[in-house]
XYZ file of C-alpha atoms in Angstrom:
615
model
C -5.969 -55.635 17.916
C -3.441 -52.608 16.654
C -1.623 -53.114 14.141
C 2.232 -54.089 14.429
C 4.048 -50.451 14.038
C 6.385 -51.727 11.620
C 4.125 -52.918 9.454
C 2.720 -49.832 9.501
C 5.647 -48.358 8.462
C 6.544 -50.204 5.803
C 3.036 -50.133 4.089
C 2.897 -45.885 4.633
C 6.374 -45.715 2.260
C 4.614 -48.226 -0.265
C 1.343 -46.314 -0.412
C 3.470 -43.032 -1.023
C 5.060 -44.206 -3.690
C 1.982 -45.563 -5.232
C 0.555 -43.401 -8.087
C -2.850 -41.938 -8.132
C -4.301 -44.711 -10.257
C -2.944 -47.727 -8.607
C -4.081 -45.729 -5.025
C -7.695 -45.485 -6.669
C -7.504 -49.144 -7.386
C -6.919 -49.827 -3.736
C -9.091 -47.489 -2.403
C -11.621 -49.022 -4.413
C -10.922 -52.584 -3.827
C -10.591 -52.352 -0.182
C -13.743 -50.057 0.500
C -11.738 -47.666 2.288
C -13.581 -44.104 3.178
C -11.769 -40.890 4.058
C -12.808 -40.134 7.343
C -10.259 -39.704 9.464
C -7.475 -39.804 7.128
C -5.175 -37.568 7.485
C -1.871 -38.832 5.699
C 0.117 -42.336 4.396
C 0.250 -43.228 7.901
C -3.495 -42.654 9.073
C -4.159 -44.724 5.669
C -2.193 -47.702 6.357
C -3.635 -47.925 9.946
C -7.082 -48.276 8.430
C -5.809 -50.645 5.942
C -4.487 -52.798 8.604
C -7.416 -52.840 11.250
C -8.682 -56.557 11.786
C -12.451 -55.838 10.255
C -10.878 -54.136 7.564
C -8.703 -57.323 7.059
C -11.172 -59.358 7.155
C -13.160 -57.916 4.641
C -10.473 -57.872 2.106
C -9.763 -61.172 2.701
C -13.338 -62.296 2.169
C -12.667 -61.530 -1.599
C -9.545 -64.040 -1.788
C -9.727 -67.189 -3.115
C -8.415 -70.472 -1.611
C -4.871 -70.052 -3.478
C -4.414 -66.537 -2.610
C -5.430 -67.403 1.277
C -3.259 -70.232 1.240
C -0.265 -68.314 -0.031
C -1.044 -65.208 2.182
C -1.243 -67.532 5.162
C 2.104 -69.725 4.618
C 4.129 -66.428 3.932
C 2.342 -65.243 7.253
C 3.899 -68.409 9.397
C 7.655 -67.782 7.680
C 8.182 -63.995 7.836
C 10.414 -62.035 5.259
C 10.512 -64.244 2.232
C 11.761 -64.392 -1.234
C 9.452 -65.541 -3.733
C 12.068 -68.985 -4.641
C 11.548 -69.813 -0.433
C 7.898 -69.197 -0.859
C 7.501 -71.271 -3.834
C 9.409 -74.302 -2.275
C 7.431 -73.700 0.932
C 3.550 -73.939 -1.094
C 5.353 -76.902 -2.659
C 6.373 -78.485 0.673
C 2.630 -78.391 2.473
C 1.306 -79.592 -1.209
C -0.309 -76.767 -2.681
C 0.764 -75.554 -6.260
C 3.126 -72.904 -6.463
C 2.138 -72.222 -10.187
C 0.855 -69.175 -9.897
C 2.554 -67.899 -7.133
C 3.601 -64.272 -9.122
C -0.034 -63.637 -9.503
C -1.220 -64.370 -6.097
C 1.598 -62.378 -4.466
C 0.520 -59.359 -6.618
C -3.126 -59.669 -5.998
C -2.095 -59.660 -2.341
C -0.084 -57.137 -2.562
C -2.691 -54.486 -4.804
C -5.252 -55.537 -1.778
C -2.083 -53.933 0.624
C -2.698 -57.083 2.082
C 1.120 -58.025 1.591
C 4.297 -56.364 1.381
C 8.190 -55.707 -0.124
C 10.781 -55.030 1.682
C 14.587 -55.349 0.996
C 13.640 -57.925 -1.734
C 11.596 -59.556 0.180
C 7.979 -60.633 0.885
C 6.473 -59.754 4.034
C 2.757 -60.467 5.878
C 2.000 -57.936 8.081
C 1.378 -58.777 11.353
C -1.731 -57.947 11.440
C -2.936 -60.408 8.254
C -1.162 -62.882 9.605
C -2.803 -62.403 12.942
C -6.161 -62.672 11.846
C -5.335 -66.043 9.486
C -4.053 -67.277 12.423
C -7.747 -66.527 14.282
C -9.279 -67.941 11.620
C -10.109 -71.440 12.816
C -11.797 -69.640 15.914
C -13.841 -68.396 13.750
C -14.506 -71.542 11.610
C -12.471 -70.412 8.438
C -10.204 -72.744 7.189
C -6.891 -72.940 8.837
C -3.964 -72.964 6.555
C -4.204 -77.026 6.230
C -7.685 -76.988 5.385
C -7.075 -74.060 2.465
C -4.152 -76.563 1.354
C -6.092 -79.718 2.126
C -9.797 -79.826 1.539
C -10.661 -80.535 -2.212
C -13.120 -78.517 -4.722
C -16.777 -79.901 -4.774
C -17.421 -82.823 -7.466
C -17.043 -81.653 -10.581
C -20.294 -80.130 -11.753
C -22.614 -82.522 -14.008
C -21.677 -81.850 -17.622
C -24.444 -80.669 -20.219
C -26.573 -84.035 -22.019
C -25.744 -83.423 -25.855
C -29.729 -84.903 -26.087
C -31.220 -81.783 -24.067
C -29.196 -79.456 -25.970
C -32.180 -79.064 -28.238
C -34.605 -77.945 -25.369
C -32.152 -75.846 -23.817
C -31.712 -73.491 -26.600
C -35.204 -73.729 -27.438
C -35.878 -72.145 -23.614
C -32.993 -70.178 -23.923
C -33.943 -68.074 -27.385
C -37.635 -67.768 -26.151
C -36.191 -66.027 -22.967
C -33.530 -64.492 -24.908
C -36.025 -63.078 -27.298
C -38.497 -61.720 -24.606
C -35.662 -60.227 -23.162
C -34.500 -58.176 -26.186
C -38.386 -56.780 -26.893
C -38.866 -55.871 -23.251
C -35.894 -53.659 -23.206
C -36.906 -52.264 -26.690
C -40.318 -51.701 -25.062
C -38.585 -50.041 -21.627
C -36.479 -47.593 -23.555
C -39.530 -46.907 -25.917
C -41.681 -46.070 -22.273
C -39.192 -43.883 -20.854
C -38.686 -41.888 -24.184
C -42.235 -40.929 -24.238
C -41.733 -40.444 -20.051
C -39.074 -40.941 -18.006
C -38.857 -42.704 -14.802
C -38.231 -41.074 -11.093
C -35.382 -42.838 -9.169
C -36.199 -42.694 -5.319
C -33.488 -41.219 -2.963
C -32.943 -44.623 -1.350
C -33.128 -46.482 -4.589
C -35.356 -48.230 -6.921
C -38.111 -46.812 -9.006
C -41.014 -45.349 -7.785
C -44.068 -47.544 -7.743
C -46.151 -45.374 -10.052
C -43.303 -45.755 -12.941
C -42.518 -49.409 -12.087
C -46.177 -50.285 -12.352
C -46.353 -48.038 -15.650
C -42.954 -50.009 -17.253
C -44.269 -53.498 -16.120
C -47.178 -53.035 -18.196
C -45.670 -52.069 -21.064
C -42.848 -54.952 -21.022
C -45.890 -57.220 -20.346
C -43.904 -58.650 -17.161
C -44.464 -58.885 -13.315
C -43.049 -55.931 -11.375
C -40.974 -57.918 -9.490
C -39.115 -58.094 -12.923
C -38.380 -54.254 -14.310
C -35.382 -53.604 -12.033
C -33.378 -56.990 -13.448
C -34.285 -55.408 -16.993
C -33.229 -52.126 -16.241
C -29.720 -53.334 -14.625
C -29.244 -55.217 -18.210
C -30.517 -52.078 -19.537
C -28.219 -50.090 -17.678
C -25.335 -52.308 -17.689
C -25.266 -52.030 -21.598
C -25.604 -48.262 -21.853
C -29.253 -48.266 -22.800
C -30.857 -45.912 -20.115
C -29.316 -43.593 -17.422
C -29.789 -41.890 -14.453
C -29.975 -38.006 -15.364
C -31.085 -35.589 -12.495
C -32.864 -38.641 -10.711
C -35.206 -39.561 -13.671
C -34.228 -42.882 -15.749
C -34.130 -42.227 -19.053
C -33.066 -43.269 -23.168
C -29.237 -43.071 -23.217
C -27.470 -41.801 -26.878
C -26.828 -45.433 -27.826
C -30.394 -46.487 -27.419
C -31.275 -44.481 -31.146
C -28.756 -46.947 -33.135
C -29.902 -50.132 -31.032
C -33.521 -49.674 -31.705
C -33.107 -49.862 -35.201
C -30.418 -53.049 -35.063
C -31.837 -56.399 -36.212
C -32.861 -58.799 -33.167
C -29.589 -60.402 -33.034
C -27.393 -57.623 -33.026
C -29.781 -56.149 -29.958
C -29.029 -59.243 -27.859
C -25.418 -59.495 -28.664
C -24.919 -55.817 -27.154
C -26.840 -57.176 -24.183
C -25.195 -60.390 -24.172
C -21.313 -58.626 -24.082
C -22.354 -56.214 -21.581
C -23.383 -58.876 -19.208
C -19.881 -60.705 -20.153
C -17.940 -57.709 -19.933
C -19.494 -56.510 -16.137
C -18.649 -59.687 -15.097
C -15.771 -59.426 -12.379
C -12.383 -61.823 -12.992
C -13.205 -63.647 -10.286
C -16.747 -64.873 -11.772
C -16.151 -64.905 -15.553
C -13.246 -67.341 -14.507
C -15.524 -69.738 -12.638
C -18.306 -69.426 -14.959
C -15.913 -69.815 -18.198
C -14.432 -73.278 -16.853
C -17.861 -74.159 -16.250
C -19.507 -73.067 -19.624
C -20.666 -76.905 -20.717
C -22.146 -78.096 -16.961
C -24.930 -77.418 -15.332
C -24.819 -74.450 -12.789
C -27.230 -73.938 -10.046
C -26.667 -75.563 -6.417
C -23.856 -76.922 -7.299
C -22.095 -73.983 -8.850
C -22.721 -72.108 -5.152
C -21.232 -75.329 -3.825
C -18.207 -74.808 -5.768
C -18.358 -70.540 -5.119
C -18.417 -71.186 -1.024
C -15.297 -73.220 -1.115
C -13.766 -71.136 -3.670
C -14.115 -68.687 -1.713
C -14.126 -69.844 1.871
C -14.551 -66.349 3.455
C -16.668 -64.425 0.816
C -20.276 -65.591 2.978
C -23.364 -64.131 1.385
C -21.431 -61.321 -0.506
C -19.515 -63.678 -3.168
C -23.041 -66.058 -3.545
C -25.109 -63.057 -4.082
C -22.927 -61.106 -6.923
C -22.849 -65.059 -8.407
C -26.101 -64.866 -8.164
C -26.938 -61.824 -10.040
C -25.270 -62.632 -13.006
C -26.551 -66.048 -13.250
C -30.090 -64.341 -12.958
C -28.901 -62.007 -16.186
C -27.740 -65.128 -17.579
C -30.898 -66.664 -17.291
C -32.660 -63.818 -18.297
C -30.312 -63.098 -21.625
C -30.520 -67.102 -22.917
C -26.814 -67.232 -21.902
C -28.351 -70.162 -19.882
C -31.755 -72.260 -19.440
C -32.736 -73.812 -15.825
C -29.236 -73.123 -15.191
C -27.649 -75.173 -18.234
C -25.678 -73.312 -20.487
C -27.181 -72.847 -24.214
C -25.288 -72.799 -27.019
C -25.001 -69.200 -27.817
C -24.384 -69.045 -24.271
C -21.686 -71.782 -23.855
C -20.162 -69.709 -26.940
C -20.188 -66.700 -25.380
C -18.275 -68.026 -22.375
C -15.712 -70.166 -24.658
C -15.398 -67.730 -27.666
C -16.685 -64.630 -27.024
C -19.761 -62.231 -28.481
C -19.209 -62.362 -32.071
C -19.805 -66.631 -31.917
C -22.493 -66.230 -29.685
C -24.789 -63.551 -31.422
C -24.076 -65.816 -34.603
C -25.293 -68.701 -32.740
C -28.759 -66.960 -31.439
C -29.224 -65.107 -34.107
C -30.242 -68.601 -35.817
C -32.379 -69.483 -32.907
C -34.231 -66.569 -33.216
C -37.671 -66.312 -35.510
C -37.227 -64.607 -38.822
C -37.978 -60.864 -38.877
C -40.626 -59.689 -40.897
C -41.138 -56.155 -43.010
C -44.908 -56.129 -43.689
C -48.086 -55.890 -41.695
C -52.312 -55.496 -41.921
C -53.659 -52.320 -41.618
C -57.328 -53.114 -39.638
C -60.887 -51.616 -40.101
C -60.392 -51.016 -36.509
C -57.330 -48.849 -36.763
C -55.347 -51.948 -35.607
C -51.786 -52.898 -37.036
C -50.885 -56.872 -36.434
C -47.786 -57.629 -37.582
C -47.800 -61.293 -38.738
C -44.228 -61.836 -36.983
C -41.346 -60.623 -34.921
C -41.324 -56.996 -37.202
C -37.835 -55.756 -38.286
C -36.647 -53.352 -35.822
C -35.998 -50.516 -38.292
C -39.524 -50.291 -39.584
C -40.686 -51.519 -35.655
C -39.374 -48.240 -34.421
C -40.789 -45.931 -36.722
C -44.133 -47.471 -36.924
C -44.616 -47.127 -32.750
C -43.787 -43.262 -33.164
C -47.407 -43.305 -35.065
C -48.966 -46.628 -33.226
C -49.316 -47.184 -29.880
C -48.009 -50.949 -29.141
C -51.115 -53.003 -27.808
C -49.609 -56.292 -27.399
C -46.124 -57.854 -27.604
C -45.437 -61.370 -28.865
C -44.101 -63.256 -32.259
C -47.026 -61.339 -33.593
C -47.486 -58.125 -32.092
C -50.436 -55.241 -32.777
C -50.461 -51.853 -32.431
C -53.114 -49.029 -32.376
C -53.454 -45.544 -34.703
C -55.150 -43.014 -32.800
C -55.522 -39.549 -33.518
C -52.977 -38.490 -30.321
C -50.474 -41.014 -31.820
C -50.472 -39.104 -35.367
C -50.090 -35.670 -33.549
C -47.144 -37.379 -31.732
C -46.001 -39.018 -34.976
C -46.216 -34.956 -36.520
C -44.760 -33.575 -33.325
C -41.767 -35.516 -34.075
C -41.198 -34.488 -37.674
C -43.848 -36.700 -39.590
C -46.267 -34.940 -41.833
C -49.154 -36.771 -43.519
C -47.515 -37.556 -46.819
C -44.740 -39.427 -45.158
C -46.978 -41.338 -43.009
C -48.807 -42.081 -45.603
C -45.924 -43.166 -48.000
C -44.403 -45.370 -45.032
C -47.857 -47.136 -43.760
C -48.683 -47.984 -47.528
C -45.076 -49.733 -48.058
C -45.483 -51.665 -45.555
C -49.548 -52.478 -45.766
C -50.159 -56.289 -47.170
C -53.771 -55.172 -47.707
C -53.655 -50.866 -48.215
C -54.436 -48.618 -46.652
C -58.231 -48.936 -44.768
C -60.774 -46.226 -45.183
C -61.641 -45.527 -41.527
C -57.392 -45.011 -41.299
C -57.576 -42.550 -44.312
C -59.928 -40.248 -42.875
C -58.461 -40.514 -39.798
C -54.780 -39.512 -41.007
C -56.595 -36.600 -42.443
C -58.036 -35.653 -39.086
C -55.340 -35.570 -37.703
C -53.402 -33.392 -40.086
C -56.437 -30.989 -39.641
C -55.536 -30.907 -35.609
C -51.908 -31.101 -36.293
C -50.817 -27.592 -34.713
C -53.643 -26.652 -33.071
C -51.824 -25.980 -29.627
C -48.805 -23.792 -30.503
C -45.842 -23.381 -28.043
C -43.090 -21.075 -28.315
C -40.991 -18.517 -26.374
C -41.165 -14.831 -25.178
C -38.352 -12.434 -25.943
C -38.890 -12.282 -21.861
C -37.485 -16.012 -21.678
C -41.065 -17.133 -20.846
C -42.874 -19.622 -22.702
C -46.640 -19.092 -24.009
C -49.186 -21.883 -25.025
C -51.379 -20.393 -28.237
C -54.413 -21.654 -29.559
C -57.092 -20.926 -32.348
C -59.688 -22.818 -29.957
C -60.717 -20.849 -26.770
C -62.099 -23.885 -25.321
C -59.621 -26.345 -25.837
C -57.256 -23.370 -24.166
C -59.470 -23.610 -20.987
C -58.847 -27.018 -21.137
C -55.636 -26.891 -20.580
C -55.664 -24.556 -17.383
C -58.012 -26.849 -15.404
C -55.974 -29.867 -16.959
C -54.836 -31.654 -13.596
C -52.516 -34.101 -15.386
C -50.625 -31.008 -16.631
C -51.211 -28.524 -13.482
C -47.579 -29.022 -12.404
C -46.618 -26.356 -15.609
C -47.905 -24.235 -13.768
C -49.926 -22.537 -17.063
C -51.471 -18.908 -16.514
C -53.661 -16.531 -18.766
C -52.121 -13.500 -20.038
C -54.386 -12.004 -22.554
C -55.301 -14.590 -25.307
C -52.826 -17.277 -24.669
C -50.999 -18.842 -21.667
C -47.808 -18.661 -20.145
C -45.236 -20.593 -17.932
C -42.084 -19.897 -16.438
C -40.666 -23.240 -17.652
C -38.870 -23.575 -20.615
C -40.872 -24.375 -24.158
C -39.379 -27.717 -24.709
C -40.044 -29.052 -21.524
C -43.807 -27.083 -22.035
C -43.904 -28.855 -25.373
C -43.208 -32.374 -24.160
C -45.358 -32.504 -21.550
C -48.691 -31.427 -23.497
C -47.314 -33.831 -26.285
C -47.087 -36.812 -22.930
C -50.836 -35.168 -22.350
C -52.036 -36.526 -26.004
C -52.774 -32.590 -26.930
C -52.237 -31.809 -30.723
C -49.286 -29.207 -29.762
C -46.200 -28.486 -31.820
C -43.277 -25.775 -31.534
C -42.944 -22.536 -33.188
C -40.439 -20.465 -33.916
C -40.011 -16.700 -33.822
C -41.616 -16.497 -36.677
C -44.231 -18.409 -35.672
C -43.005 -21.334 -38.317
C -43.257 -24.991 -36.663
C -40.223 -26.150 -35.851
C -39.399 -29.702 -34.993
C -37.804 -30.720 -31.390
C -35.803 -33.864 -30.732
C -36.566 -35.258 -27.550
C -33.333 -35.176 -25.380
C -31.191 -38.442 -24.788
C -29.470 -38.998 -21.357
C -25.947 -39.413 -21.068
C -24.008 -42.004 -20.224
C -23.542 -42.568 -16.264
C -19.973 -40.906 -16.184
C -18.850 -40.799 -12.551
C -20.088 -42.526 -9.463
C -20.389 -40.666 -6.067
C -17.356 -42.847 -4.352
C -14.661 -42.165 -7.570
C -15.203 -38.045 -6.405
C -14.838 -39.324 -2.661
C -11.544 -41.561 -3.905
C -10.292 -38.623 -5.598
C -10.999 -36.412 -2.926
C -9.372 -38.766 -0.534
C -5.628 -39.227 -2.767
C -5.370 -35.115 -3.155
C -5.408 -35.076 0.237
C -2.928 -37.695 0.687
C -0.993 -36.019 -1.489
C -1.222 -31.993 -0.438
C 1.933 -32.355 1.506
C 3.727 -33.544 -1.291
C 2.531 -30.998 -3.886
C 3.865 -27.735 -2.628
C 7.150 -27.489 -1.209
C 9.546 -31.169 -1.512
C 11.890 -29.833 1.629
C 8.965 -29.439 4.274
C 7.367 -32.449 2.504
C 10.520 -34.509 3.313
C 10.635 -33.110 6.998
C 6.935 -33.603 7.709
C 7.271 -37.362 6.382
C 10.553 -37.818 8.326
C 9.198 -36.822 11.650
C 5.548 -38.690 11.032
C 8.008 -41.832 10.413
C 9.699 -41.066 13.930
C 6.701 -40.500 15.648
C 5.557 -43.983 14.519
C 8.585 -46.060 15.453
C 8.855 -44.086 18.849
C 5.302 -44.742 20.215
C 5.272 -48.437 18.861
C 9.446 -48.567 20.243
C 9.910 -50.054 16.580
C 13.291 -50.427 16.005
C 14.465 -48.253 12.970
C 17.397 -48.243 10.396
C 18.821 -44.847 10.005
C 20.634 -43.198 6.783
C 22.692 -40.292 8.218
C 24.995 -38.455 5.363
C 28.246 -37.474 6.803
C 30.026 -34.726 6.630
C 32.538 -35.831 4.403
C 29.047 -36.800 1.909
C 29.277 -40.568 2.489
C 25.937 -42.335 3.873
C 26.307 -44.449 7.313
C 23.381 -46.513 8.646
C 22.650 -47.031 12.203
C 20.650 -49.537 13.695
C 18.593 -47.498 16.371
C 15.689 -47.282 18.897
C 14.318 -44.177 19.049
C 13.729 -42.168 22.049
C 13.056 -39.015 21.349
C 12.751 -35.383 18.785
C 13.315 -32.608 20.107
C 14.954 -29.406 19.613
C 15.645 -30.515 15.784
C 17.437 -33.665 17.326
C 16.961 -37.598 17.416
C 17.758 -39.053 20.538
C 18.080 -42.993 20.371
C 20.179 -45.921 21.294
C 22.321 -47.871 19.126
C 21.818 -51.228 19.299
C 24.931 -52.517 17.939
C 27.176 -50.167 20.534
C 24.707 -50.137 23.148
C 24.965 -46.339 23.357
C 22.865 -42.883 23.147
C 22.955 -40.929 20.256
C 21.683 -37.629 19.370
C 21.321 -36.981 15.934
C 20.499 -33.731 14.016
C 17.747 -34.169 12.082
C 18.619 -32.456 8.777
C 21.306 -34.891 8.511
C 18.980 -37.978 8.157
C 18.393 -39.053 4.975
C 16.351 -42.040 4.953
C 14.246 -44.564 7.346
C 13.272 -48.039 7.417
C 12.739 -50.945 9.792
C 15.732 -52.363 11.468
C 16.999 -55.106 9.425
């Protein structure tokens, strides 16, 4: 089904005058891709094709619909006739400024002359709607919301935030154990998306969850500016340093507004009204007639954020907890004040084991959490979690900028019982080993792998785990073409007692690098790709810009025999219109008939000023 000409028309002058911003918005909100655009008029074309339609209107609620299709059955409208017309079929003309501009940012509905006008083409396919078992426009108008969902029991209230802390909380230490994971190694994102099993099997196990699990942690993760995506490998973003050292609380608050914040209008506004009932069934009951046309596409994004929800303590078998309920109501400040209590008190000492075991007799205060695991590996993760010294965990702890006083000075602050013997000698050890691999760089650019131990340098050539390096013997050490931090971290992934060296062959300390924030998504270059080429006609020379527009406006009206009002200045400088069907250009001439005279007129073209749809 084409789309009506003059709509077409109309909506190519609107888009031209949009600027770049609100053109991105569109773009974006209407899923439109450049191929095959050209200009205005090649854009407003795809804009109003009856799929494209479709889908935009698939993201409309029931007022917007209703509106959109009443305006459709009246033609040109003001907004006062609209308004009485809503309030004539029954349906509430409230909001009506809103839902005409929504409309009309979706290019879904335009102004023209002061007045609102459906294009053809939207009001063609409400029209098939019915056919197609949509709602007609009685039914949008007509057909009541769902029952009321079933309002929270003050008497569960008790369980549900009981539930909802205990997920909330194994939330929060699962994404403080993923961004500890990737900083020791990162994860490889595969070309068609998702992790690679290897790295997803690797994460699970040290969240302690199922593996269906690590991507929903990772898009909280994500969502709250955790971990990136940096050359295809998921990694610790900047924020991550302060947020591992915040108390519990403050963690799931950051969590907690980046899930609120993500959340489109459309959903916080459902999900706000409906912050003291239960959601679930129900709730999707409520979405599909919301939303009569948005099929799986609304249900599923509702979906995912009542998964998060779930996930975060914002709710408990899909009954809002209190933080939650606050969060909704009041916003994250309430909230994290509200979990905060629910969560078990923090504490700042431990026992240092025989067995080189650390069990921390509750949660342990972030703060002294993250600076005990870069000397402990974690073991197990609960209210009372252990961790393990090893020797490769001390060089790590080194590697990073410990030496053996300062682990030392922190374990005993924190020990309830000392420091153990068999943890003494091995701290020594360790400080012994500390250094025993040296990596540093060429004046050539190269890097080279040095060690006092011949064998342990063998070691490392027939190392498999490490062979990707690439490592080579050049007289009594080993070289690589790849740079020496990369060199440095890997051997330090490897468990090998390596640190860097300067020049002067003093070790030097290396801080692991942070990804950055994900900055700019594949379809904003295409969108801005897209509008400069919309707009290279216009950014050169105004004159031929004004011609080429002109005759693309001409071209339009003649194949679609629209009927066109034309500006013409006079010779004397005053401005006529004419009410014409055009013919023909040629030879720098419009050739057309009035319609009010019922004659031919030929026109030169350089004295037209202006075109629009006949009146």
């Amino acid at each position: 089904m084409p789309a009506s000409n003059d709509s077409a028309l109309v909506l190519a002058g609107q888009l031209r005058s949009l600027s770049d911003a609100a053109l991105a918005e569109l773009l974006t909100a209407r899923e439109i891709r450049g191929t095959g655009i050209r200009d205005f008029f090649d854009l407003a074309d795809a804009l109003l094709d009856p799929a494209a339609i479709q889908h935009a209107l698939g993201r409309l609620d029931r007022s917007t619909l209703a509106t959109l299709a009443a305006l459709g059955e009246l033609g040109p409208v003001t907004e006062a006739d609209a308004a009485a017309h809503l309030t004539t079929l029954g349906a509430d003309a409230a909001l009506l400024p809103e839902r005409l501009a929504t409309a009309a940012r979706l290019a879904l509905l335009t102004q023209h002359l002061g007045r609102w006008v459906v294009p053809a083409s939207v009001a063609e396919q409400l029209q098939l709607w019915p056919s197609l078992g949509l709602p007609s426009l009685h039914e949008l108008v007509s057909l009541s919301a769902p029952a009321a969902l079933s309002p929270v029991s003050g008497v569960d209230v008790k369980f549900t935030d009981h539930v909802a802390s205990e997920n909330a909380f194994q939330t929060t230490t699962s994404i403080a154990e993923l961004i500890a994971t990737l900083d020791l190694e990162s994860a490889r994102e595969l070309a068609r998306g998702g992790i690679a099993l290897p790295d997803s099997k690797r994460l699970a196990a040290a969240m302690g969850v199922d593996l269906d699990r690590v991507s929903g942690l990772l898009d909280i993760a994500s969502r709250a500016g955790l971990v990136a995506l940096d050359s295809g490998r998921w990694m610790p973003a900047e924020a991550s340093r302060t947020w591992m050292v915040d108390s519990s609380g403050e963690r799931w608050a950051l969590l907690a507004t980046a899930w609120l914040e993500r959340l489109p209008v459309d959903i916080r506004t459902i999900l706000r009204e409906r912050a003291h009932a239960v959601w679930g069934e129900r709730l999707e009951e409520y979405v599909a007639w919301l939303f009569p046309a948005g099929d799986d596409w609304m249900r599923d994004r509702v979906r995912v954020y009542t998964r998060d929800a779930e996930l975060l303590g914002i709710t408990a078998d899909n009954v809002p907890s209190t933080p939650g309920a606050a969060l909704l109501a009041s916003g994250a400040d309430a909230a994290a004040t509200a979990m905060a209590a629910l969560f078990p008190p923090e504490v700042a000492q431990v026992y240092l084991q025989h067995d080189l075991s650390i069990v921390s007799p509750g949660p342990l205060a972030p703060p002294i959490d993250a600076r005990l695991r870069t000397m402990a590996d974690v073991e197990g993760r609960a209210l009372a979690s252990t961790y393990r010294v090893s020797t490769a965990s001390l060089s790590r702890a080194m590697a990073a900028g410990e030496t053996e006083s300062s682990i030392r000075e922190f374990l005993g602050g924190i020990a309830l019982t000392g420091i153990p013997q068999p943890l003494d000698y091995l701290l020594t050890e360790a400080a012994s080993r500390y250094g025993l691999v040296r990596v540093g760089a060429t004046p050539e650019g190269r890097t080279y792998v040095s060690s006092t131990d011949g064998t342990l340098l063998r070691t490392l050539v027939v190392d498999h785990s490490i062979g990707s390096l690439g490592l080579v013997r050049s007289g009594d050490r080993l070289e690589s073409r790849y740079d020496r931090d990369l060199v440095f971290w890997a051997l330090s992934e490897a468990r090998y007692p390596v640190a860097a060296e300067n020049a002067a062959g003093e070790i030097v300390t290396l801080a692991r690098r942070q990804a950055s924030r994900i900055t700019a998504a594949a379809a904003t270059d295409t969108t801005g790709a897209l509008i400069e080429r919309l707009r290279v006609g216009s950014s050169a020379d105004p004159d031929v810009t004004g011609k080429a527009w002109l005759a693309r406006q001409l071209d339009v009206a003649i194949k679609g025999k629209v009927g066109l009002t034309v500006t013409v200045r006079m010779p004397d400088g005053s401005d006529v219109d004419y009410q014409l069907e055009p013919a023909s250009v040629g030879g720098g001439r419009l050739r057309a008939r009035d319609r009010r005279s019922d004659i031919e007129r030929t026109l030169p073209l350089t004295s037209i000023v202006a075109v629009a749809p006949a009146e």
